[in-house]
Coordinates of C-alpha atoms in Angstrom, one line a residue:
X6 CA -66.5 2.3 9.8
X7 CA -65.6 0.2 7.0
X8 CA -61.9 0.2 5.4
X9 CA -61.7 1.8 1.8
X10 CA -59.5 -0.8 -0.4
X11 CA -56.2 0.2 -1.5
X12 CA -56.2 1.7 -5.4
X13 CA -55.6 -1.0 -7.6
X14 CA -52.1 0.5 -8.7
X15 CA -50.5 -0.1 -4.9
X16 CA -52.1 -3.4 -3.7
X17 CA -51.1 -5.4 -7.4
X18 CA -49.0 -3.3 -9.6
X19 CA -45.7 -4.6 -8.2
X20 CA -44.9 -6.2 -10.8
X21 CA -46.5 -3.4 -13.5
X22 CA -44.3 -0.8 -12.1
X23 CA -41.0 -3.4 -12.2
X24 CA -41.7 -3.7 -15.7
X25 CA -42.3 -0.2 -16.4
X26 CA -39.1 0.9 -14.9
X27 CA -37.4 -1.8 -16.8
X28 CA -38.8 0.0 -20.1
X29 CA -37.7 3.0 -19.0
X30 CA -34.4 1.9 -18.4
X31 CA -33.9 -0.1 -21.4
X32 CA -35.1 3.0 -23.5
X33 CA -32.9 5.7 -21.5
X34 CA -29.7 2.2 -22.8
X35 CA -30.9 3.1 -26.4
X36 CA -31.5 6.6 -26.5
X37 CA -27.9 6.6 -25.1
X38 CA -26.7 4.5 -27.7
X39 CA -28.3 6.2 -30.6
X40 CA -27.5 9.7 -29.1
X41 CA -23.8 8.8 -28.4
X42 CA -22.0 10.4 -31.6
X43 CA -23.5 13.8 -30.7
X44 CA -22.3 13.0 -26.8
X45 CA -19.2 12.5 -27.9
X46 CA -19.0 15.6 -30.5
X47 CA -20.7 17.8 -27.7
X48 CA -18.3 16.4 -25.1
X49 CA -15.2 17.8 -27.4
X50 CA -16.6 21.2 -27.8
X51 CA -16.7 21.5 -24.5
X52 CA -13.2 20.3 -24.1
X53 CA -11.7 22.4 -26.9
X54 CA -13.9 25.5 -25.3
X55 CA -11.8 24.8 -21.9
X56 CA -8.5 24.8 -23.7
X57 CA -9.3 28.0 -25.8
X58 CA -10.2 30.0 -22.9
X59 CA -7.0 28.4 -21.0
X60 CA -4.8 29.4 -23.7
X61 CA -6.4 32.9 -23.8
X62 CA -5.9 33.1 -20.0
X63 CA -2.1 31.8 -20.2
X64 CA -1.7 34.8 -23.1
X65 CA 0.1 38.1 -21.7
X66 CA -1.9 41.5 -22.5
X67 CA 0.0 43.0 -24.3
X68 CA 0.1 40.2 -26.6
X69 CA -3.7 39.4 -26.8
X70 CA -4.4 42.0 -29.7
X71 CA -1.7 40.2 -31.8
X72 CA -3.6 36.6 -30.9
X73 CA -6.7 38.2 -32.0
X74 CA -6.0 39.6 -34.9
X75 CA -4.3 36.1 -35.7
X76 CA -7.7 34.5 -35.4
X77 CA -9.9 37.1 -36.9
X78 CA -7.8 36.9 -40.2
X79 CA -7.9 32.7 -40.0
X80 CA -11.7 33.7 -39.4
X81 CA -11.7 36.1 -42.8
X82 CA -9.7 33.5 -44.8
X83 CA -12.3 30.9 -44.7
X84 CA -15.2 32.9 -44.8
X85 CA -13.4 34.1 -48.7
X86 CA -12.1 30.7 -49.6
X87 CA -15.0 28.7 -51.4
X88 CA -16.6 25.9 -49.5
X89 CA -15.0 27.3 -46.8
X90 CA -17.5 27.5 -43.8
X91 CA -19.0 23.8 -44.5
X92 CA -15.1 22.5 -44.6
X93 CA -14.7 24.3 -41.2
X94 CA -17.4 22.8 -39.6
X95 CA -16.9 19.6 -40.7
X96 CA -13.4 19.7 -39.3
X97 CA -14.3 21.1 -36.2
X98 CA -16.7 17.9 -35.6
X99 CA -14.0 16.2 -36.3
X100 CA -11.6 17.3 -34.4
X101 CA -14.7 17.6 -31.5
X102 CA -15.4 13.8 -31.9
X103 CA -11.7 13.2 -32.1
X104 CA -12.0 15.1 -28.5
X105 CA -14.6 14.2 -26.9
X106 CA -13.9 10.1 -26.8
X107 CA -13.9 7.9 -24.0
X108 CA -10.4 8.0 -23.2
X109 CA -10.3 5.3 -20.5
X110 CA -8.1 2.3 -21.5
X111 CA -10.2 -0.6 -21.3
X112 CA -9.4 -3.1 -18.7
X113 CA -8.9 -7.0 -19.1
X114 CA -11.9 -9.1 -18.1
X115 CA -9.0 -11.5 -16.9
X116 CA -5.5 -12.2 -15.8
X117 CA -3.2 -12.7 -19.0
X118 CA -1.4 -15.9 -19.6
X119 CA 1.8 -15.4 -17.1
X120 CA -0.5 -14.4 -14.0
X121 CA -2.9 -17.1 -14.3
X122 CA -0.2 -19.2 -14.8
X123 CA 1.3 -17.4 -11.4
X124 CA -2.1 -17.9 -9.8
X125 CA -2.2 -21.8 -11.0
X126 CA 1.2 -22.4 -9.1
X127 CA 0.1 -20.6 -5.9
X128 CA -3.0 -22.6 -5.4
X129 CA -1.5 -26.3 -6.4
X130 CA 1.6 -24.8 -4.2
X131 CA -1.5 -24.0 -1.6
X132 CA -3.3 -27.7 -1.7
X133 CA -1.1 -29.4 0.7
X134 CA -1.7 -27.2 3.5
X135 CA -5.5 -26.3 2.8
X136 CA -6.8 -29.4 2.0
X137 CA -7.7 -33.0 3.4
X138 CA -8.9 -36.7 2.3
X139 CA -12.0 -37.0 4.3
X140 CA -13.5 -33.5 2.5
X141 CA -16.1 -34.6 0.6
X142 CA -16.0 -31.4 -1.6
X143 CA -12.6 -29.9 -1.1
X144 CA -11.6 -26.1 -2.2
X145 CA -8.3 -27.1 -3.1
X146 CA -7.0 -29.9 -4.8
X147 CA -4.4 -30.6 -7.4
X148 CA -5.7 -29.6 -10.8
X149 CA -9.1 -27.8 -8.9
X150 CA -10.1 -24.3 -9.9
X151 CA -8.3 -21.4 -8.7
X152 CA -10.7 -18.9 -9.1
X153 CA -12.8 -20.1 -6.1
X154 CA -10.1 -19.7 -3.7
X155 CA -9.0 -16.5 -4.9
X156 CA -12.0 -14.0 -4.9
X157 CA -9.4 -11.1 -5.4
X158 CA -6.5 -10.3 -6.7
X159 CA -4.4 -7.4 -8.1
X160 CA -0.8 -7.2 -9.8
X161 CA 2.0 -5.0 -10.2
X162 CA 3.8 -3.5 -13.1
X163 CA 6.3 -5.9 -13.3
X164 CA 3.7 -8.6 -13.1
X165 CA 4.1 -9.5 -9.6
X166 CA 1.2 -10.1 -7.0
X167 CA -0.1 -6.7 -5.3
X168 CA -3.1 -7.8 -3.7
X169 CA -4.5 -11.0 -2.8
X170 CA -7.8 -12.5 -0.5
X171 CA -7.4 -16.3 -0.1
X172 CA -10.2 -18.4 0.7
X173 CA -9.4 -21.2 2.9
X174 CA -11.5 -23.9 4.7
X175 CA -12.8 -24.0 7.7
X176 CA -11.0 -26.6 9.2
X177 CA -7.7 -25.2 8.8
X178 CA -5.7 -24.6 12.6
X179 CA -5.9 -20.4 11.2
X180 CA -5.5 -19.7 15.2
X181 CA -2.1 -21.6 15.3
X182 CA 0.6 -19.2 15.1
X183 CA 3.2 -22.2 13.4
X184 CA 0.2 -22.8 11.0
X185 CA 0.2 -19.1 10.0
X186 CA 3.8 -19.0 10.0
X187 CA 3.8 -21.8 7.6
X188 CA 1.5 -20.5 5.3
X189 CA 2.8 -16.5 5.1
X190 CA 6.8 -18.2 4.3
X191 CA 5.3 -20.2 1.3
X192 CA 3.4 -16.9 0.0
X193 CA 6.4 -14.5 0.5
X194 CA 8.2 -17.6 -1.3
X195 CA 5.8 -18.2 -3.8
X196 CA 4.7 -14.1 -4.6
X197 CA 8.6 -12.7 -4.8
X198 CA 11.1 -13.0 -2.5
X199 CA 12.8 -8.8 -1.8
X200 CA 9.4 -7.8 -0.4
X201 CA 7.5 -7.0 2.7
X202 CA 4.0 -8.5 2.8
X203 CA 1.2 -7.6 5.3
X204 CA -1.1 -10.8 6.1
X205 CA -4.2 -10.3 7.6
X206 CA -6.2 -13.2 8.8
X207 CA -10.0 -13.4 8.9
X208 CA -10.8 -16.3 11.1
X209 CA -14.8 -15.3 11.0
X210 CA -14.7 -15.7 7.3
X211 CA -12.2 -17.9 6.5
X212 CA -10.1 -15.6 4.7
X213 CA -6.4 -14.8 4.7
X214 CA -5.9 -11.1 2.8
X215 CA -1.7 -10.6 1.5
X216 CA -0.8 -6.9 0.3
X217 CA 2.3 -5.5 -0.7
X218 CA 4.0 -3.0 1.6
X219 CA 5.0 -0.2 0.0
X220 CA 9.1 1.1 1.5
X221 CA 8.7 3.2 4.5
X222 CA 10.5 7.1 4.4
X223 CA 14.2 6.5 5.1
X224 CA 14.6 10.2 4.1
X225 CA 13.1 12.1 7.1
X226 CA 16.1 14.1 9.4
X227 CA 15.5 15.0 12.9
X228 CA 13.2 18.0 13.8
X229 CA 11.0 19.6 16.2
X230 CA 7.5 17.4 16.4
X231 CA 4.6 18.4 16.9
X232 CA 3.7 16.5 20.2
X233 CA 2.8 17.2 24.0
X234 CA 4.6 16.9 26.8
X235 CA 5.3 13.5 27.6
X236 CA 4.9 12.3 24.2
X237 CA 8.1 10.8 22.3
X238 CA 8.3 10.2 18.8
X239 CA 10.0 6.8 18.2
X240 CA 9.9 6.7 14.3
X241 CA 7.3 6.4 11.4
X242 CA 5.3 3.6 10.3
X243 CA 2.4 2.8 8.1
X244 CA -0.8 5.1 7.7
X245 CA -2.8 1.8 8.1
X246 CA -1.3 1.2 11.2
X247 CA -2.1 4.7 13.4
X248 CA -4.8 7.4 13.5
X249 CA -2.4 9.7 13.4
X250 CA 0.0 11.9 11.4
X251 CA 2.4 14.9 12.3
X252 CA 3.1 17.3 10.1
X253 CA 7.1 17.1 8.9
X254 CA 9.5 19.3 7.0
X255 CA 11.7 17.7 4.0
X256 CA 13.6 20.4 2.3
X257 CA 11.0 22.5 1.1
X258 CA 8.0 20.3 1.3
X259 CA 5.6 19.6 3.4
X260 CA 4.5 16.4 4.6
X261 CA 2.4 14.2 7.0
X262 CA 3.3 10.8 7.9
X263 CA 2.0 8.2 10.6
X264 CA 4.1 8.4 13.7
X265 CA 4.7 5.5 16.5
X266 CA 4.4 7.9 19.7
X267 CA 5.6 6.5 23.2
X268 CA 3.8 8.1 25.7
X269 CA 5.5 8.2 29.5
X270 CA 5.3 9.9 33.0
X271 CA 3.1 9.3 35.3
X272 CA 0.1 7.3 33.5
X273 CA 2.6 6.0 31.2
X274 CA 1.7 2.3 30.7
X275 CA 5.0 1.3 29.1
X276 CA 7.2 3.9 31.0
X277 CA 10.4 2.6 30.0
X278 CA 11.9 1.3 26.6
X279 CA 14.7 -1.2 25.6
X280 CA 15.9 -1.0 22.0
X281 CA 17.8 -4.0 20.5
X282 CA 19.7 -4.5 16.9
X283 CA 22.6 -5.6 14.9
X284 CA 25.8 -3.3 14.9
X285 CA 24.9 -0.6 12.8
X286 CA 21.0 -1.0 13.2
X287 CA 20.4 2.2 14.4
X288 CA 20.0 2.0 18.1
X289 CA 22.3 4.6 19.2
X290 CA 20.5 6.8 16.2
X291 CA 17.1 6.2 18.3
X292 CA 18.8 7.5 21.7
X293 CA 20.1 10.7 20.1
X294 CA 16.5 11.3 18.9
X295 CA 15.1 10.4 22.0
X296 CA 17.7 12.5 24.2
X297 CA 16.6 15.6 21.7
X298 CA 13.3 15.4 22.1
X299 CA 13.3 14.7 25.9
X300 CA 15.8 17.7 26.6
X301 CA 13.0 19.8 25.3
X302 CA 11.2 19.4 28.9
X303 CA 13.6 17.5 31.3
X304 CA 17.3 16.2 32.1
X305 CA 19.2 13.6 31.0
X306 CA 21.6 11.6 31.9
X307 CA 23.8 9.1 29.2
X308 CA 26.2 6.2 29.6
X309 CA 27.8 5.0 26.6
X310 CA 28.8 1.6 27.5
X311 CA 30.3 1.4 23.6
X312 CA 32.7 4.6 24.4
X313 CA 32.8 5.6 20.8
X314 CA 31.8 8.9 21.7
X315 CA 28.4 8.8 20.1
X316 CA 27.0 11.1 22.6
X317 CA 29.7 13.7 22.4
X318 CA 27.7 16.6 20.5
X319 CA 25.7 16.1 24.6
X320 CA 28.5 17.2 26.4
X321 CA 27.9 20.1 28.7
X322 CA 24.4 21.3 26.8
X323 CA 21.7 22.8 29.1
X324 CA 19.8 20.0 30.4
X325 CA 22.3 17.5 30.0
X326 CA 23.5 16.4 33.8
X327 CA 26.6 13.7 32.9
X328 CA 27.6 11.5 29.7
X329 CA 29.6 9.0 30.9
X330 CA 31.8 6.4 28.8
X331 CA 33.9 5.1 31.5
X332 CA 32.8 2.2 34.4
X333 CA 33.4 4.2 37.5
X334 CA 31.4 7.4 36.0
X335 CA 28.5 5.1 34.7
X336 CA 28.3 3.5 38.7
X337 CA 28.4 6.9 40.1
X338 CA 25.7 8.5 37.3
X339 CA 23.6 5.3 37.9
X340 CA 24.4 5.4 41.4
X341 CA 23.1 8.5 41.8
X342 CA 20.2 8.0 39.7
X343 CA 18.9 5.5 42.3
X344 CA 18.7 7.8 45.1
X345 CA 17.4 10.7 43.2
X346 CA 14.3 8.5 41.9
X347 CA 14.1 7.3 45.8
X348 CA 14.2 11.2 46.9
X349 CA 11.6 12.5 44.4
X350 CA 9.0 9.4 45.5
X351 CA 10.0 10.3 49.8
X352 CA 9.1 14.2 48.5
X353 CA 5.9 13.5 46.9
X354 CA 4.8 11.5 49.3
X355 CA 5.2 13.8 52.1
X356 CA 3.6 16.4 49.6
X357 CA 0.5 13.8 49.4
X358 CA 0.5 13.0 52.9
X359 CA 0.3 17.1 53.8
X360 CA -2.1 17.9 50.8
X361 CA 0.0 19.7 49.0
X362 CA 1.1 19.3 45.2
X363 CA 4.5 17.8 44.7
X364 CA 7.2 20.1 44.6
X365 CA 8.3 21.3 41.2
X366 CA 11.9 19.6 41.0
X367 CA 9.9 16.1 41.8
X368 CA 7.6 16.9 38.6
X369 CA 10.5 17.4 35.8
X370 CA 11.3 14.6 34.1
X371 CA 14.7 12.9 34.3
X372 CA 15.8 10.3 31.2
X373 CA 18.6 7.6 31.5
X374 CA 20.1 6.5 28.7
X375 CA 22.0 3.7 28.9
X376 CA 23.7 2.6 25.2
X377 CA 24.9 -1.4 25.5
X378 CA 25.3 -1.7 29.4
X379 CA 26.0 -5.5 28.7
X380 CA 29.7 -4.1 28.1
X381 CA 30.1 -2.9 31.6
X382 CA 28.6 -6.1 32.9
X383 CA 31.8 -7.7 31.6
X384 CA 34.0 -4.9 32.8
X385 CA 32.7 -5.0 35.9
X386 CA 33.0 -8.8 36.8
X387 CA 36.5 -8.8 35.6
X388 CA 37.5 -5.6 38.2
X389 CA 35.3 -7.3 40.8
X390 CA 32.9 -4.0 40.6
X391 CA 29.1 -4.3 41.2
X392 CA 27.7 -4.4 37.4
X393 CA 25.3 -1.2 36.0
X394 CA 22.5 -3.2 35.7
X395 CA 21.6 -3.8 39.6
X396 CA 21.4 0.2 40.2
X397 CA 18.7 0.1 37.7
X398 CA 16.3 -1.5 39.3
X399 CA 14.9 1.2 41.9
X400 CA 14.6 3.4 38.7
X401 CA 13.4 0.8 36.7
X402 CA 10.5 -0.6 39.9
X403 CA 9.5 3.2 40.8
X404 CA 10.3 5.4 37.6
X405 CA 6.9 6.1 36.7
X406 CA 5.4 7.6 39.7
X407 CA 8.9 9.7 40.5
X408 CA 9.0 11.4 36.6
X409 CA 12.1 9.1 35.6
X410 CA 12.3 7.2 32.6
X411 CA 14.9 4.3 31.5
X412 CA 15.8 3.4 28.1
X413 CA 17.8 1.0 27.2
X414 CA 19.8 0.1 24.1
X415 CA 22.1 -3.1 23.0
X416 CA 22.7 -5.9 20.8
X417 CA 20.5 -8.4 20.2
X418 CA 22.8 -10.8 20.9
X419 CA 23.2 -9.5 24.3
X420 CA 19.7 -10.4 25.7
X421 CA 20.4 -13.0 28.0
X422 CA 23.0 -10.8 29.2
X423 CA 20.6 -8.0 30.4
X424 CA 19.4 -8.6 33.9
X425 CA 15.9 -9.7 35.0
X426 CA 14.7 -6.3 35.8
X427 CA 15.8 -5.0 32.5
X428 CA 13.7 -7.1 30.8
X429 CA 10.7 -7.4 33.4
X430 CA 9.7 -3.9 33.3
X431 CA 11.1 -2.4 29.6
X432 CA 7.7 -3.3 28.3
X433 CA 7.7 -0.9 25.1
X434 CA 10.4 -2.5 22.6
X435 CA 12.1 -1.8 19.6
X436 CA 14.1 -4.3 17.2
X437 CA 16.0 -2.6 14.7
X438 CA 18.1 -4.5 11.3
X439 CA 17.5 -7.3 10.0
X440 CA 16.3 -10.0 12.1
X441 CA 14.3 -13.0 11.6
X442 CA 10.3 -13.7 13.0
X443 CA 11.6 -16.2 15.7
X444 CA 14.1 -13.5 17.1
X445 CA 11.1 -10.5 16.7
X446 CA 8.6 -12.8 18.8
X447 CA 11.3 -13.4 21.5
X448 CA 12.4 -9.0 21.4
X449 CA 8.8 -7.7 21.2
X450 CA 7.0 -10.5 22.6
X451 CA 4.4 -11.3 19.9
X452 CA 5.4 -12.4 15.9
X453 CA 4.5 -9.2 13.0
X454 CA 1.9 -9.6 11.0
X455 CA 4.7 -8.3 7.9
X456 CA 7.8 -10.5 6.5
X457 CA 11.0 -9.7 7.6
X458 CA 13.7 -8.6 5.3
X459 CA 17.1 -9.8 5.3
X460 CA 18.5 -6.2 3.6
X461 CA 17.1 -3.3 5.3
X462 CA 18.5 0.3 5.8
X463 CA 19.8 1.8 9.2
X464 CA 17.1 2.5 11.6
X465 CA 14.2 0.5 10.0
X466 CA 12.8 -2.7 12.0
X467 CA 9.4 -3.5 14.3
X468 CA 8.1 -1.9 17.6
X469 CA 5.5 -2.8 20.4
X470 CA 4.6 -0.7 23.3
X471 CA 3.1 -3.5 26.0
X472 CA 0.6 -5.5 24.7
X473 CA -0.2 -3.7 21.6
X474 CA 0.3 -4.2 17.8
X475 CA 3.8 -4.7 16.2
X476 CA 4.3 -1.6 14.3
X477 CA 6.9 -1.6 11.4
X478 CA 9.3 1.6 11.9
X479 CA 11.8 3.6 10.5
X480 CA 14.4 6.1 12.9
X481 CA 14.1 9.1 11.8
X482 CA 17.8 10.1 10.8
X483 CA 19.9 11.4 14.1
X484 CA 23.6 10.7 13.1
X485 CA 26.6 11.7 15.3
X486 CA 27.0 15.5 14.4
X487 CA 30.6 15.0 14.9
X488 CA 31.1 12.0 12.5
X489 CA 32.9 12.8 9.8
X490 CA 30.5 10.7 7.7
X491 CA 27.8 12.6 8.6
X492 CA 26.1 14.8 5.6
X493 CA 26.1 18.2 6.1
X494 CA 22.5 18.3 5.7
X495 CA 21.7 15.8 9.0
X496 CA 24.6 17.4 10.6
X497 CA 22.8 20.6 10.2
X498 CA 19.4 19.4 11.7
X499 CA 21.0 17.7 14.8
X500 CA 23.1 20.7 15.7
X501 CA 20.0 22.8 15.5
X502 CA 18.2 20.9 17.6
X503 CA 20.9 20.5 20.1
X504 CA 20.2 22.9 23.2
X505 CA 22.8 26.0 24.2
X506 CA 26.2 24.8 25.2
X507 CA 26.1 26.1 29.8
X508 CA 29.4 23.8 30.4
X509 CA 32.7 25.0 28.9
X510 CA 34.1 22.0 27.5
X511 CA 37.6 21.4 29.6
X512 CA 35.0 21.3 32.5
X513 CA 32.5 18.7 30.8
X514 CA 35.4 16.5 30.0
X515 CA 36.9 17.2 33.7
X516 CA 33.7 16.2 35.6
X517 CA 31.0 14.2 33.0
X518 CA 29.1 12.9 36.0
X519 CA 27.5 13.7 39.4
X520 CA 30.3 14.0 41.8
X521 CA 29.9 11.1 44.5
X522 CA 29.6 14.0 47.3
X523 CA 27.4 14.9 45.8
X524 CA 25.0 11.6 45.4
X525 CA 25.8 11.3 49.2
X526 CA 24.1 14.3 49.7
X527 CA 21.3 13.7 47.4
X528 CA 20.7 10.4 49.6
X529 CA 21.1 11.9 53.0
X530 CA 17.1 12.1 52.9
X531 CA 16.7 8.6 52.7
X532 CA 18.6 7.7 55.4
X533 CA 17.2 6.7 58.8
X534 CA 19.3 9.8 60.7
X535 CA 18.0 12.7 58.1
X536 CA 14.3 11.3 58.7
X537 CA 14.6 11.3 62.1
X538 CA 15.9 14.9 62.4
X539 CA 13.3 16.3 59.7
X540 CA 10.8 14.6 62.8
X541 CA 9.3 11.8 60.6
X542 CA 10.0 7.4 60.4
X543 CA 12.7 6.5 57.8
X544 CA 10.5 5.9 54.6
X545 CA 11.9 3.6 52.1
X546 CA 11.3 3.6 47.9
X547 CA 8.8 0.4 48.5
X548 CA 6.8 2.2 51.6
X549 CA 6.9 5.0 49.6
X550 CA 4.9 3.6 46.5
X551 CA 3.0 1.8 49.0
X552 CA 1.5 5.0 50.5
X553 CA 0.9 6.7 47.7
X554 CA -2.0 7.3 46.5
X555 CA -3.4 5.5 43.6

């Protein structure tokens, strides 16, 4: 059969019907232009239309006959008054025209004289870093053009830098962290000092992109989250940052904002968390939000190597098993920690081993706080008493399987002081205050991608959980109830969170810990004489791990 040819019009009008929908577009431009005064008038009809029938809605009833009126006289008036209709509608075009104009304010095609001046210094500031004698056509170079290495950019108000996307050559070391470093100091320098910047680098396509963080919420109290069991709110960061908002309360609004959640138990990946800062950071803020939220489904247990009383609103509320400020009760409270995590991993496993689920006091969750252990460290060497830290470690090896979680908080300056299991297997983070990028890359591991501040308000600073991103953050606002300092606003939202007092207070301050009798008991099942009368081998913490299953 032989093949009919295509019409004419599909195998060569291409370029007939390009240039007919060129005509048609060029005549739709001038019919447009020509037709743009009655646009505009019909455009303002339909605007003062809108705001008669708004102003007719807004009117009460009972005063609606009066309006009428008013207008059917106004109506009558002109009608009598000679020339009267034809001076009406000329004035309503008028006014319609006046109306219905484009009221968008016209954008520069450019930057003005002091930002291109601004954008001049940046790039010649730029040239010694990003550029090299043997590049035969270089992007930067004293007195070269700025607009090629600056595809973007955006400015403030007050004339500052907002936004910016650098172009930079390939041959730059971009996957040098000093490199970087060098580069984001001499922007911060260069854009305004007083500000935190965000610097992402594009090593694909050579581009560096700076933006302008805006302050995070220093205003949010302490309050009931919306969050699952096993799921801890640390603070609030940026909405770029998560994929993920709660839903808070401030006064009588209603907001949502980006939360950094710290997951734990027993698929926790981080399961415990050490928080450093400056005096008056925020760290002891964090563990009050932390011990409020974890009281919700398990116990806790605090020691307050600072002994400032921080944690006295604590004291003998359901859920709350010791706060200790003194050395012997913090040895007995950690003491007694140890064996408990020990007993919960020996019940479990004999659970596993006889196929049944683990027995319910094994599956609660048990938090230790511990607020600047450093100072017992020194306490303890001076009496010649074991120091804190080295009860920590059976927690701290075999937490997350046995439901018990450590978190840590101290001074920045106390890091070396903070034994090697402290800092071995606290692999979530937090550094509060202000504290520069070389300190932030030894706390959390990794540098941020923002520029520190040297002024920042209490509870604000960086987090990491393991391996991830460095998250800014800002504490939500726990204060010390029983500070005089406190407002009566936070004091309001901590005591309402704060669970039902069960210990009368003489009694709390009488015993604040486990009494050692009682940690003796508790450890009688991992002792080689209570194994061998319950008819099974002596099972330590390790075997213990080591048998269960995975």
């Amino acid at each position: 059969m032989a093949r009919r040819p295509l019409p004419r019009i599909l195998s060569h009008g291409g370029a007939q019907l390009a240039r007919s929908r060129e005509l048609a577009r060029t005549a739709a431009d001038s019919a447009t232009d020509i037709l743009y005064p009655l646009i505009m008038i019909t455009r303002g009809l339909r605007r003062l239309a809108s705001a008669g029938l708004r102003r007719w809605t807004d009117t009460p009833k009972d005063k609606r006959g009066a309006l009428l009126f008013l207008v059917a006289s106004v109506v009558l008036v002109v009608a009598i008054v000679p020339y009267g209709p034809l001076l009406a509608v000329i004035t309503l075009m008028a006014v319609a025209a006046w109306q219905g104009r484009d009221r968008a304010p016209s954008e520069p095609d450019g930057p003005d004289d002091s930002q291109t001046q601004r954008l001049k210094s940046l790039y010649e500031a730029l040239v010694p870093y990003f550029s090299a004698a043997e590049d035969p056509a270089p992007l930067y170079a004293h007195g070269g053009e700025w607009e090629k290495a600056f595809p973007a950019y955006e400015f403030d108000a007050t004339g500052r830098i907002a936004h910016l996307v650098i172009s930079y050559p390939a041959y730059f070391p971009d996957g040098e962290a000093e490199s970087r470093a060098r580069i984001q100091h001499l922007l911060t320098a260069k854009s305004g000092r007083g500000r935190e910047y965000h610097f992402a680098w594009d090593e694909e396509s050579n581009q560096l992109t700076v933006t302008v963080l805006a302050p995070l919420p220093s205003d949010i109290c302490a309050q009931r989250y919306v969050t699952a069991p096993g799921e801890t709110v640390l603070g609030f960061t940026d909405p770029t940052q998560v994929q993920r908002t709660l839903p808070l309360t401030h006064g009588e609004e209603q907001r949502d904002v980006p939360p950094v959640v710290w997951r734990t138990g027993i698929r926790s990946t981080e399961p415990h968390l050490l928080a450093l800062g400056q005096p008056g950071s925020g760290t002891s803020t964090l563990l009050r939000s932390i011990a409020l939220q974890a009281l919700q489904h398990g116990d806790v247990v605090v020691v307050d190597g600072g002994g400032t009383g921080e944690y006295a609103c604590l004291t003998g509320r359901d859920g709350v098993l010791a706060v200790e400020c003194g050395l012997a009760g913090a040895l007995t409270s950690l003491e007694w920690a140890a064996h408990e995590t020990e007993r919960r991993l020996i019940a479990a496993n004999r659970a596993h081993q006889a196929g049944h689920p683990p027995p319910d006091d094994t599956r609660r969750p048990l938090w230790i706080l511990l607020d600047r252990p450093s100072a017992f460290t020194h306490l303890a060497a001076a009496d010649g008493h074991k120091d804190p830290q080295s009860l920590l470690q059976v927690p701290l090896r075999h937490g997350r399987p046995a439901n018990v979680t450590v978190v840590i908080a101290d001074q920045l300056d106390s890091l070396d002081v903070l034994s090697d299991p402290v800092r071995q297997h606290t692999r979530a983070r937090v550094a509060l205050g202000p504290v520069t990028a070389q300190q932030l890359e030894a706390v959390l591991g990794a540098p941020p991608n923002t520029t520190p501040l040297d002024a920042v308000p209490p509870g604000r600073g960086y987090a990491r959980l393991g391996t991830g991103p460095v998250h800014r953050i800002q504490v939500p606002a726990t204060p010390n109830p029983y500070d005089e300092a406190t407002g009566e606003i936070h004091r309001q939202a901590v005591l309402e969170l704060l669970p039902p007092r069960t210990t009368p207070a003489d009694a709390a301050t009488e015993r604040q810990g486990p009494d050692p009798a009682e940690a003796a008991a508790q450890a009688e099942p991992v002792t080689a004489e209570a194994a061998a009368a319950a008819g099974a081998e002596p099972v330590t913490a390790e075997a213990a791990v080591a048998a269960e299953p995975q």
